Coordinates of C-alpha atoms in Angstrom, one line a residue:
X41 CA 143.3 4.3 154.4
X42 CA 141.7 3.6 157.8
X43 CA 145.2 3.0 159.2
X44 CA 146.5 6.3 157.9
X45 CA 143.4 8.1 159.3
X46 CA 143.8 6.3 162.7
X47 CA 147.5 7.3 163.1
X48 CA 146.7 10.9 162.1
X49 CA 143.8 11.1 164.5
X50 CA 145.8 9.5 167.4
X51 CA 148.6 12.1 166.8
X52 CA 146.2 15.1 166.6
X53 CA 144.2 14.1 169.6
X54 CA 147.3 14.0 171.7
X55 CA 148.9 17.1 170.2
X56 CA 145.8 19.2 170.7
X57 CA 144.8 17.5 174.0
X58 CA 141.4 16.8 172.6
X59 CA 138.6 15.3 174.8
X60 CA 135.5 13.5 173.6
X61 CA 133.6 16.8 173.6
X62 CA 136.2 18.1 171.1
X63 CA 136.3 15.1 168.8
X64 CA 132.6 14.1 168.4
X65 CA 130.9 17.3 167.3
X66 CA 130.4 17.9 163.6
X67 CA 131.9 21.4 163.7
X68 CA 132.7 21.7 159.9
X69 CA 129.0 21.3 159.2
X70 CA 128.6 24.8 160.6
X71 CA 131.1 26.5 158.4
X72 CA 128.3 28.3 156.4
X73 CA 126.3 29.3 159.5
X74 CA 126.0 33.1 160.2
X75 CA 123.1 33.2 162.7
X76 CA 122.0 31.3 165.8
X77 CA 118.4 31.1 167.1
X78 CA 118.9 30.5 170.9
X79 CA 115.8 29.5 172.9
X80 CA 116.7 31.1 176.3
X81 CA 115.5 30.0 179.7
X82 CA 116.3 31.4 183.1
X83 CA 118.0 29.5 186.0
X84 CA 114.6 28.1 187.1
X85 CA 113.8 26.8 183.6
X86 CA 111.3 29.6 182.8
X87 CA 111.2 30.5 179.1
X88 CA 112.4 34.0 178.4
X89 CA 112.8 34.6 174.7
X90 CA 114.4 33.6 171.4
X91 CA 117.7 35.4 171.0
X92 CA 119.2 36.0 167.6
X93 CA 123.0 35.8 167.7
X94 CA 125.7 36.2 165.1
X95 CA 128.1 33.3 164.5
X96 CA 131.4 32.7 162.8
X97 CA 133.0 29.2 162.8
X98 CA 136.4 30.9 163.6
X99 CA 135.0 31.7 167.0
X100 CA 136.2 28.4 168.6
X101 CA 134.8 29.2 172.0
X102 CA 131.2 29.7 170.7
X103 CA 131.6 26.7 168.4
X104 CA 132.4 24.4 171.3
X105 CA 129.4 25.7 173.2
X106 CA 127.0 24.6 170.5
X107 CA 128.2 20.9 170.8
X108 CA 126.5 20.1 167.4
X109 CA 126.4 16.6 166.1
X110 CA 123.8 15.6 163.5
X111 CA 121.7 12.5 163.8
X112 CA 119.8 10.3 161.4
X113 CA 117.3 12.0 159.0
X114 CA 114.2 10.6 160.7
X115 CA 115.6 10.8 164.3
X116 CA 117.0 13.4 166.6
X117 CA 120.5 14.8 166.9
X118 CA 123.0 13.8 169.6
X119 CA 122.4 17.0 171.4
X120 CA 119.5 19.6 171.3
X121 CA 121.4 21.7 168.8
X122 CA 120.3 21.5 165.2
X123 CA 120.6 23.1 161.7
X124 CA 117.3 24.6 160.5
X125 CA 116.2 22.8 157.4
X126 CA 112.5 22.9 156.8
X127 CA 111.7 25.9 158.9
X128 CA 112.4 26.8 162.6
X129 CA 109.1 25.5 163.8
X130 CA 109.5 22.0 162.3
X131 CA 113.1 21.9 163.5
X132 CA 112.1 22.8 167.0
X133 CA 109.4 20.1 167.1
X134 CA 111.4 17.3 165.5
X135 CA 114.9 18.0 166.8
X136 CA 114.6 19.9 170.1
X137 CA 111.3 19.0 171.7
X138 CA 111.6 15.4 170.6
X139 CA 115.2 15.3 171.9
X140 CA 114.1 16.2 175.4
X141 CA 111.2 13.7 175.3
X142 CA 113.8 11.0 174.6
X143 CA 116.1 12.3 177.4
X144 CA 113.9 12.9 180.4
X145 CA 115.8 10.7 182.8
X146 CA 117.2 13.6 184.9
X147 CA 115.7 16.4 186.8
X148 CA 117.7 19.0 184.9
X149 CA 116.7 17.6 181.4
X150 CA 113.1 17.0 182.5
X151 CA 112.8 20.5 183.8
X152 CA 113.9 22.0 180.4
X153 CA 111.7 19.6 178.4
X154 CA 108.5 20.3 180.4
X155 CA 109.0 24.1 180.0
X156 CA 109.6 23.8 176.2
X157 CA 106.5 21.7 175.9
X158 CA 104.4 24.1 177.9
X159 CA 105.6 27.1 176.0
X160 CA 105.9 25.6 172.6
X161 CA 103.2 27.8 171.0
X162 CA 104.9 31.0 172.1
X163 CA 108.4 29.6 171.3
X164 CA 107.2 28.8 167.7
X165 CA 105.8 32.3 167.3
X166 CA 109.1 33.9 168.5
X167 CA 111.2 31.6 166.3
X168 CA 109.1 32.4 163.2
X169 CA 109.3 36.1 163.8
X170 CA 113.1 36.1 164.3
X171 CA 113.7 33.8 161.4
X172 CA 111.4 35.8 159.0
X173 CA 113.4 38.9 159.6
X174 CA 116.7 37.3 158.4
X175 CA 118.1 38.1 155.0
X176 CA 118.3 35.3 152.4
X177 CA 122.1 34.9 153.0
X178 CA 121.6 34.8 156.8
X179 CA 119.0 32.0 156.5
X180 CA 121.6 29.6 155.2
X181 CA 122.5 26.9 157.7
X182 CA 120.9 28.7 160.7
X183 CA 121.4 26.8 163.9
X184 CA 118.8 26.3 166.6
X185 CA 119.9 25.6 170.1
X186 CA 119.1 26.4 173.8
X187 CA 120.8 28.3 176.5
X188 CA 120.2 29.1 180.2
X189 CA 120.7 32.6 181.3
X190 CA 122.6 33.0 184.6
X191 CA 122.9 36.2 186.4
X192 CA 126.1 37.3 184.7
X193 CA 126.4 35.1 181.6
X194 CA 124.7 32.6 179.2
X195 CA 125.4 28.9 179.5
X196 CA 125.0 26.9 176.3
X197 CA 124.6 23.1 175.6
X198 CA 128.4 22.6 175.4
X199 CA 128.9 24.2 178.9
X200 CA 127.0 21.4 180.6
X201 CA 128.7 18.1 181.5
X202 CA 125.4 16.2 181.1
X203 CA 125.1 17.0 177.4
X204 CA 128.8 16.2 176.9
X205 CA 128.3 12.8 178.5
X206 CA 125.2 12.0 176.4
X207 CA 127.1 13.0 173.3
X208 CA 130.0 10.6 174.2
X209 CA 127.7 7.7 175.3
X210 CA 125.5 7.8 172.2
X211 CA 128.4 8.4 169.8
X212 CA 130.2 5.3 171.0
X213 CA 126.9 3.4 171.1
X214 CA 126.8 4.0 167.3
X215 CA 130.0 2.0 167.0
X216 CA 128.1 -1.2 167.8
X217 CA 124.4 -0.6 167.7
X218 CA 122.1 0.3 164.8
X219 CA 118.4 0.3 165.3
X220 CA 117.7 -1.3 162.0
X221 CA 120.0 -4.2 162.6
X222 CA 120.9 -4.5 166.3
X223 CA 124.3 -4.9 168.0
X224 CA 127.5 -6.1 166.4
X225 CA 130.4 -6.6 168.8
X226 CA 132.7 -9.3 170.0
X227 CA 136.1 -10.0 171.5
X228 CA 139.4 -10.2 169.5
X229 CA 142.3 -8.3 168.1
X230 CA 141.6 -4.8 166.9
X231 CA 142.3 -4.2 163.2
X232 CA 144.1 -0.9 163.9
X233 CA 146.0 -1.3 167.2
X234 CA 146.1 -5.1 167.3
X235 CA 145.3 -5.2 171.0
X236 CA 142.9 -7.8 172.3
X237 CA 139.8 -5.8 173.2
X238 CA 136.0 -5.6 172.8
X239 CA 135.5 -4.9 169.1
X240 CA 132.7 -3.1 167.3
X241 CA 131.3 -3.6 163.8
X242 CA 129.8 -0.3 162.8
X243 CA 132.7 2.2 163.4
X244 CA 133.2 3.4 159.8
X245 CA 129.4 3.8 159.5
X246 CA 129.3 5.9 162.7
X247 CA 131.3 8.7 161.2
X248 CA 129.8 8.4 157.7
X249 CA 132.0 6.3 155.4
X250 CA 129.8 4.4 153.0
X251 CA 132.4 1.8 152.0
X252 CA 131.4 -0.1 155.2
X253 CA 127.6 -0.2 154.6
X254 CA 126.4 -2.7 157.2
X255 CA 122.7 -2.2 156.5
X256 CA 123.1 -4.2 153.3
X257 CA 123.3 -7.9 153.9
X258 CA 125.6 -8.4 150.9
X259 CA 128.4 -6.5 152.7
X260 CA 128.2 -8.6 155.9
X261 CA 130.2 -11.8 156.6
X262 CA 128.1 -14.8 155.6
X263 CA 125.2 -12.3 155.0
X264 CA 124.9 -12.0 158.8
X265 CA 124.8 -8.3 159.6
X266 CA 125.5 -8.7 163.3
X267 CA 128.8 -10.3 162.4
X268 CA 130.0 -7.1 160.8
X269 CA 132.5 -6.7 163.7
X270 CA 134.4 -9.7 162.2
X271 CA 135.0 -7.9 158.9
X272 CA 136.1 -4.5 160.3
X273 CA 137.0 -5.2 164.0
X274 CA 137.7 -1.9 165.6
X275 CA 137.9 -1.1 169.3
X276 CA 136.4 2.0 171.0
X277 CA 139.7 3.8 171.5
X278 CA 140.7 3.4 167.8
X279 CA 137.2 4.4 166.7
X280 CA 137.7 7.7 168.6
X281 CA 141.1 8.2 167.0
X282 CA 139.5 7.7 163.5
X283 CA 136.9 10.4 164.3
X284 CA 139.7 12.7 165.4
X285 CA 141.6 12.0 162.2
X286 CA 138.6 12.6 160.0
X287 CA 137.8 15.8 161.8
X288 CA 141.4 17.1 161.1
X289 CA 141.1 16.1 157.5
X290 CA 137.8 17.8 157.1
X291 CA 139.1 21.0 158.6
X292 CA 142.5 21.3 156.9
X293 CA 142.8 18.7 154.2
X294 CA 139.5 18.8 152.4
X295 CA 139.6 20.4 148.9
X296 CA 137.2 21.4 146.2
X297 CA 138.2 21.6 142.6
X298 CA 135.8 21.9 139.6
X299 CA 132.9 20.2 141.1
X300 CA 134.8 17.4 142.8
X301 CA 135.5 17.2 146.5
X302 CA 138.4 15.2 148.0
X303 CA 140.3 14.5 151.1
X304 CA 144.1 14.2 151.3
X305 CA 145.2 11.8 154.0
X306 CA 148.9 11.6 155.0
X307 CA 150.6 8.4 155.8
X308 CA 154.2 8.3 157.0
X309 CA 156.6 5.7 155.6
X310 CA 159.4 5.4 158.2
X311 CA 159.9 4.9 161.9
X312 CA 160.4 7.9 164.1
X313 CA 157.1 9.3 162.8
X314 CA 156.6 11.9 165.6
X315 CA 159.1 14.4 164.1
X316 CA 157.5 13.9 160.6
X317 CA 154.0 14.4 162.0
X318 CA 155.2 17.5 163.8
X319 CA 156.6 18.9 160.5
X320 CA 153.5 18.1 158.6
X321 CA 151.3 19.5 161.3
X322 CA 153.1 22.8 161.5
X323 CA 153.0 23.1 157.6
X324 CA 149.2 22.5 157.6
X325 CA 148.5 24.9 160.5
X326 CA 150.7 27.6 158.8
X327 CA 148.2 27.7 155.9
X328 CA 145.1 27.6 158.1
X329 CA 142.7 30.3 157.1
X330 CA 144.8 31.7 154.3
X331 CA 142.8 33.1 151.3
X332 CA 144.2 32.3 148.0
X333 CA 144.3 35.2 145.5
X334 CA 142.6 33.2 142.7
X335 CA 139.5 32.3 144.6
X336 CA 137.9 29.2 145.9
X337 CA 138.9 27.0 143.0
X338 CA 142.6 27.7 143.8
X339 CA 142.2 25.9 147.2
X340 CA 144.1 23.1 145.6
X341 CA 147.2 25.4 145.6
X342 CA 147.1 25.1 149.3
X343 CA 148.1 21.4 149.1
X344 CA 150.9 22.2 146.7
X345 CA 152.2 25.0 149.0
X346 CA 152.6 22.8 152.1
X347 CA 154.0 19.7 150.4
X348 CA 156.4 21.3 147.9
X349 CA 159.2 21.6 150.4
X350 CA 158.6 18.2 152.1
X351 CA 160.7 15.2 151.4
X352 CA 159.2 11.9 150.5
X353 CA 158.9 10.8 154.1
X354 CA 155.2 10.4 153.7
X355 CA 152.7 9.5 151.1
X356 CA 149.2 10.9 150.5
X357 CA 146.0 9.0 150.0
X358 CA 143.4 10.9 147.9
X359 CA 139.8 10.2 148.6
X360 CA 137.2 11.6 146.1
X361 CA 133.8 11.8 147.7
X362 CA 130.3 13.2 147.7
X363 CA 128.1 13.7 150.7
X364 CA 124.6 12.3 151.1
X365 CA 121.7 12.8 153.6
X366 CA 122.6 16.4 154.3
X367 CA 126.2 15.6 154.8
X368 CA 125.8 12.8 157.2
X369 CA 127.3 10.2 154.9
X370 CA 130.4 10.2 152.8
X371 CA 130.1 8.3 149.6
X372 CA 133.6 7.4 148.3
X373 CA 133.7 7.8 144.5
X374 CA 137.4 7.1 143.8
X375 CA 140.5 6.5 145.8
X376 CA 144.2 6.9 145.1
X377 CA 146.9 5.4 147.2
X378 CA 150.6 6.2 147.7
X379 CA 151.0 9.6 146.2
X380 CA 154.4 11.1 147.1
X381 CA 154.9 14.9 147.7
X382 CA 157.5 14.8 144.9
X383 CA 154.8 13.6 142.4
X384 CA 152.4 16.4 143.6
X385 CA 155.1 18.9 142.9
X386 CA 155.9 17.3 139.5
X387 CA 152.3 17.7 138.4
X388 CA 152.4 21.4 139.2
X389 CA 155.8 21.9 137.6
X390 CA 154.7 20.0 134.5
X391 CA 151.7 22.3 134.2
X392 CA 154.0 25.3 134.3
X393 CA 156.3 23.8 131.6
X394 CA 153.5 23.2 129.2
X395 CA 151.9 26.6 129.8
X396 CA 155.3 28.3 129.1
X397 CA 155.5 26.6 125.7
X398 CA 155.6 29.2 122.9
X399 CA 152.4 27.8 121.4
X400 CA 150.4 29.1 124.4
X401 CA 152.0 32.5 124.8
X402 CA 150.6 35.9 123.9
X403 CA 152.4 36.3 120.6
X404 CA 151.0 33.1 119.1
X405 CA 147.6 33.3 120.9
X406 CA 146.9 36.7 119.2
X407 CA 147.5 35.0 115.8
X408 CA 145.0 32.3 116.7
X409 CA 142.3 34.1 118.7
X410 CA 142.8 37.8 117.9
X411 CA 144.0 40.8 119.9
X412 CA 141.9 39.9 123.0
X413 CA 144.3 37.1 123.9
X414 CA 146.9 38.3 126.4
X415 CA 149.6 36.8 128.5
X416 CA 149.1 33.0 128.2
X417 CA 146.3 30.6 127.4
X418 CA 145.3 30.1 131.0
X419 CA 145.0 33.8 131.6
X420 CA 143.0 34.1 128.3
X421 CA 140.7 31.2 129.3
X422 CA 140.2 32.7 132.8
X423 CA 138.7 35.8 131.2
X424 CA 136.2 33.7 129.3
X425 CA 135.4 30.9 131.9
X426 CA 133.0 30.6 134.8
X427 CA 135.7 28.7 136.7
X428 CA 138.8 30.2 138.3
X429 CA 141.7 28.6 136.4
X430 CA 145.3 28.9 137.5
X431 CA 148.7 27.7 136.5
X432 CA 148.4 24.9 139.2
X433 CA 145.0 23.6 138.3
X434 CA 144.4 24.2 134.6
X435 CA 144.6 20.5 133.7
X436 CA 141.6 19.7 136.0
X437 CA 139.6 22.6 134.5
X438 CA 140.3 21.6 130.9
X439 CA 139.4 18.0 131.6
X440 CA 136.1 19.1 133.1
X441 CA 135.3 20.9 129.9
X442 CA 135.4 17.6 128.1
X443 CA 133.9 15.4 130.9
X444 CA 130.9 17.3 132.4
X445 CA 129.8 16.6 135.9
X446 CA 126.3 15.6 135.0
X447 CA 127.1 13.1 132.3
X448 CA 130.7 12.0 132.6
X449 CA 131.9 12.5 136.1
X450 CA 132.9 8.9 136.6
X451 CA 135.3 9.2 133.6
X452 CA 136.5 12.5 134.9
X453 CA 137.3 11.0 138.3
X454 CA 139.0 8.0 136.7
X455 CA 141.3 10.3 134.7
X456 CA 142.0 12.6 137.6
X457 CA 142.8 9.6 139.8
X458 CA 145.2 8.2 137.1
X459 CA 147.1 11.5 136.8
X460 CA 147.3 12.0 140.6
X461 CA 148.3 8.3 141.0
X462 CA 150.9 8.4 138.2
X463 CA 149.1 5.8 136.1
X464 CA 148.9 6.0 132.3
X465 CA 145.9 7.5 130.6
X466 CA 144.7 6.0 127.3
X467 CA 145.4 8.5 124.5
X468 CA 142.8 7.1 122.1
X469 CA 140.1 7.3 124.8
X470 CA 140.9 11.0 125.4
X471 CA 141.1 11.9 121.7
X472 CA 137.7 10.3 121.2
X473 CA 136.2 12.5 123.9
X474 CA 138.0 15.6 122.7
X475 CA 136.6 15.1 119.2
X476 CA 133.1 14.4 120.4
X477 CA 133.0 17.8 122.1
X478 CA 134.8 19.6 119.2
X479 CA 132.5 18.1 116.6
X480 CA 129.4 19.1 118.5
X481 CA 130.7 22.7 118.7
X482 CA 131.5 22.7 115.0
X483 CA 128.1 21.4 114.0
X484 CA 126.3 24.0 116.1
X485 CA 128.0 26.8 114.1
X486 CA 130.3 25.6 111.3
X487 CA 131.2 29.1 110.3
X488 CA 132.3 30.2 113.8
X489 CA 135.5 28.3 114.6
X490 CA 136.4 30.3 117.8
X491 CA 135.1 27.7 120.3
X492 CA 136.6 24.8 118.2
X493 CA 140.0 26.5 118.5
X494 CA 139.6 27.0 122.2
X495 CA 138.8 23.4 122.9
X496 CA 141.4 22.1 120.5
X497 CA 144.1 24.1 122.3
X498 CA 142.9 22.8 125.6
X499 CA 143.1 19.2 124.3
X500 CA 146.6 19.8 123.0
X501 CA 147.8 21.1 126.3
X502 CA 146.3 18.1 128.1
X503 CA 148.1 15.7 125.8
X504 CA 151.4 17.6 126.2
X505 CA 151.0 17.5 130.0
X506 CA 150.4 13.7 130.0
X507 CA 153.5 13.4 127.8
X508 CA 155.5 15.6 130.2
X509 CA 154.5 13.3 133.0
X510 CA 155.1 10.1 130.9
X511 CA 151.4 9.1 131.4
X512 CA 150.2 9.2 127.8
X513 CA 149.6 5.6 127.1
X514 CA 149.8 4.9 123.3
X515 CA 151.8 8.0 122.4
X516 CA 155.5 9.0 122.2
X517 CA 157.1 11.7 124.3
X518 CA 156.4 15.3 123.1
X519 CA 159.2 17.8 123.7
X520 CA 158.2 21.2 125.1
X521 CA 159.0 23.9 122.6
X522 CA 161.2 27.0 122.9
X523 CA 160.4 30.7 123.2
X524 CA 161.3 31.3 119.5
X525 CA 158.8 32.1 116.8
X526 CA 157.7 29.4 114.5
X527 CA 158.4 30.6 110.9
X528 CA 156.9 27.7 109.1
X529 CA 155.6 24.1 109.3
X530 CA 159.2 22.8 109.1
X531 CA 160.0 24.6 112.3
X532 CA 156.9 23.1 113.9
X533 CA 157.9 19.6 112.9
X534 CA 161.4 20.1 114.2
X535 CA 160.1 21.1 117.6
X536 CA 157.1 18.7 117.8
X537 CA 158.1 16.1 115.4
X538 CA 157.8 13.3 118.0
X539 CA 154.1 14.3 118.3
X540 CA 153.4 14.5 114.6
X541 CA 155.9 12.0 113.5
X542 CA 154.3 10.0 110.6
X543 CA 153.1 10.9 107.1
X544 CA 149.4 10.3 108.0
X545 CA 149.6 12.6 111.0
X546 CA 151.5 15.2 108.9
X547 CA 149.0 15.0 106.1
X548 CA 146.1 15.5 108.4
X549 CA 147.7 18.4 110.3
X550 CA 148.9 20.2 107.1
X551 CA 145.5 19.7 105.5
X552 CA 144.0 21.5 108.5
X553 CA 146.4 24.4 108.0
X554 CA 145.5 24.7 104.3
X555 CA 141.8 24.5 105.0
X556 CA 142.0 27.3 107.5
X557 CA 143.9 29.5 105.0
X558 CA 141.1 28.9 102.5
X559 CA 138.3 29.8 105.0
X560 CA 140.2 32.9 106.0
X561 CA 140.4 34.0 102.3
X562 CA 136.6 33.3 102.0
X563 CA 135.8 35.3 105.1
X564 CA 137.8 38.3 103.8
X565 CA 136.0 38.1 100.4
X566 CA 132.5 37.1 101.4
X567 CA 132.1 37.8 105.1
X568 CA 131.4 34.1 105.6
X569 CA 133.1 30.7 105.3
X570 CA 130.9 28.4 103.2
X571 CA 133.6 25.8 102.8
X572 CA 133.4 24.8 106.4
X573 CA 130.1 23.0 105.6
X574 CA 132.1 20.5 103.4
X575 CA 134.3 19.2 106.3
X576 CA 131.9 16.3 107.1
X577 CA 131.3 17.7 110.5
X578 CA 135.0 17.1 111.4
X579 CA 134.4 13.4 111.1
X580 CA 137.4 12.7 108.8
X581 CA 139.3 9.7 107.6
X582 CA 141.9 8.9 104.9
X583 CA 139.4 8.7 102.1
X584 CA 137.6 11.9 103.0
X585 CA 141.0 13.8 103.2
X586 CA 141.9 12.5 99.8
X587 CA 138.5 13.8 98.5
X588 CA 138.9 17.1 100.4
X589 CA 142.4 17.9 99.1
X590 CA 141.5 18.6 95.4
X591 CA 138.4 20.5 96.6
X592 CA 140.6 22.8 98.6
X593 CA 143.0 23.3 95.7
X594 CA 140.3 24.1 93.3
X595 CA 138.6 26.6 95.6
X596 CA 142.0 28.3 96.3
X597 CA 142.5 28.6 92.5
X598 CA 139.1 30.3 92.2
X599 CA 140.5 32.9 94.6
X600 CA 143.8 32.9 92.5
X601 CA 145.8 31.8 95.5
X602 CA 148.4 29.0 96.0
X603 CA 150.5 27.8 98.9
X604 CA 153.2 26.0 96.9
X605 CA 155.4 24.6 99.7
X606 CA 152.4 23.6 101.9
X607 CA 150.6 22.0 99.0
X608 CA 153.7 20.0 97.9
X609 CA 154.2 18.9 101.5
X610 CA 150.6 17.7 101.7
X611 CA 150.9 15.8 98.4
X612 CA 154.1 14.1 99.5
X613 CA 152.7 13.0 102.9
X614 CA 149.4 11.8 101.3
X615 CA 151.4 9.7 98.9
X616 CA 153.7 8.3 101.5
X617 CA 150.8 7.3 103.8
X618 CA 148.5 6.0 101.1
X619 CA 149.4 2.3 101.8
X620 CA 150.0 2.7 105.6
X621 CA 147.4 4.9 107.1
X622 CA 147.3 4.0 110.8
X623 CA 145.1 6.7 112.2
X624 CA 141.6 6.2 113.4
X625 CA 138.7 8.5 112.4
X626 CA 139.1 10.4 115.7
X627 CA 142.9 10.7 115.4
X628 CA 142.6 11.9 111.7
X629 CA 140.0 14.5 112.7
X630 CA 142.1 15.6 115.7
X631 CA 145.3 16.3 113.8
X632 CA 143.3 18.0 111.1
X633 CA 141.6 20.2 113.6
X634 CA 144.9 20.9 115.3
X635 CA 146.3 22.2 112.1
X636 CA 143.2 24.2 111.4
X637 CA 143.6 25.8 114.9
X638 CA 147.4 26.5 114.6
X639 CA 147.3 27.8 111.0
X640 CA 147.6 31.4 112.0
X641 CA 151.0 31.0 113.7
X642 CA 152.8 30.0 110.5
X643 CA 154.2 32.8 108.4
X644 CA 153.6 32.7 104.6
X645 CA 156.6 32.0 102.3
X646 CA 157.5 34.3 99.4
X647 CA 156.0 31.7 97.0
X648 CA 152.6 32.1 98.8
X649 CA 152.3 35.9 98.5
X650 CA 150.0 37.6 96.1
X651 CA 147.6 35.9 93.7
X652 CA 148.4 33.8 90.7
X653 CA 148.1 36.6 88.1
X654 CA 150.7 38.8 89.7

């Protein structure tokens, strides 16, 4: 991963003619900033006022003038520009005044520092006044900085070479020196460029990657932290290239999808990389700043858009992460290597194929969910969901429904990484989580099966997607259906017989259909569905189904109803599976619930119409 980031950064730095003052600032940390508090001095370092200015990260000229790079939580930043966190007065004291006290070794800096100290009481009053008048939205990520007013213009931190030099010097110093440990450097061959140079041990730490955590002795060679340079030996030049690479990734290849954040890092596979980098660079820049119609959650579509037409001349590395300490550190949660553009495209195409299945189209959805269901299941869920779900990200949304961020994010990331990496996902594990969620919903309100049907449909689509991608470990391939109506259970088994292919699966599925028909009759007659309380909380096995079947038949007869073909089919499959029931409790419950959900799409036969006295 470091090698891919290094090569990308080396290319981008040359392509965009980036200097150190362009590479080191943490510009993307200011993407939410709308307002600047600018402590203004005149040319003789006399304090004038606090100016309130508007800001947009798209204004690259103003962005460079701020020269912002955050420092450690208890220290100062690399320049006297800071994000206001605990109030403008506290930020001024700890991040601006303190910065100049630590950098008073020149007449220019000392002059500014002395004036800020002398006028600190008035400056704090002015800061509080300007800040208090801001709206709640404008107070988000406010930036505090200084400027010197010339006769005809304002000069900011980034306009002065002295601040640029300090930023460069202290940024590179972080490559080999940590206050809590000391220096870690030596001579040898660089891990990235292989040249013999002076090597530094803390380079990944310097730009926030937590996988190289040098302040823990267990991560250092022979538990000697100062020997960290022997473990990840990187020279200064390559360290700067790494920072340029990360900067490009943060700006163009950082995505958010259903509470997970991830980087996509390209790595080219063949020689003659320059042309390939040029093609990729132009594709990425083409989509810069584009707003996707479906909202923030559809950002992931941007990745699909710029890789769908690319050949497999490169691979992607997906890095799932979260930030800590106010965004200063990147904690890597999961990592996927060697993802080809063709596989990214295949995931998106597979989603479309599953979504286009007749089961998930309006005609059948209305039979399952009622007249409010329109278009397809994703459109229907979009109208009911807090997330923005699209045809290119629904699998991630549905998985999140079963694996919440607070309790099961690790499992969620593992499954997402498996899908993106083209590795099999355990079907039994998935079904156990599907049923855990579905049972909980059923027990909360046994007589209201709406949410049960929603999540059962989601689980079916996920299993079909994994089968479409050949990733469903422990299951056979499921064919995607046609656009024809399903007249009866026989039609269903002809289309999806490889999914429900054994007597025990068929018996469970058909029993679910029959149970739903009974509860529908009860609802029409009573306005309630008391029989749903007899389903053991959807925790079913072979013995419970065998007990349940005569109970359903008896209750149907009380309502003078019979479903002759369906009942005969159930009896036959129960008999055939009596000595070879291979389904677990979760699987039995899942196929039953699936039949219960899909019951409405099957048309009654002539034998089923009317009551038994007709």
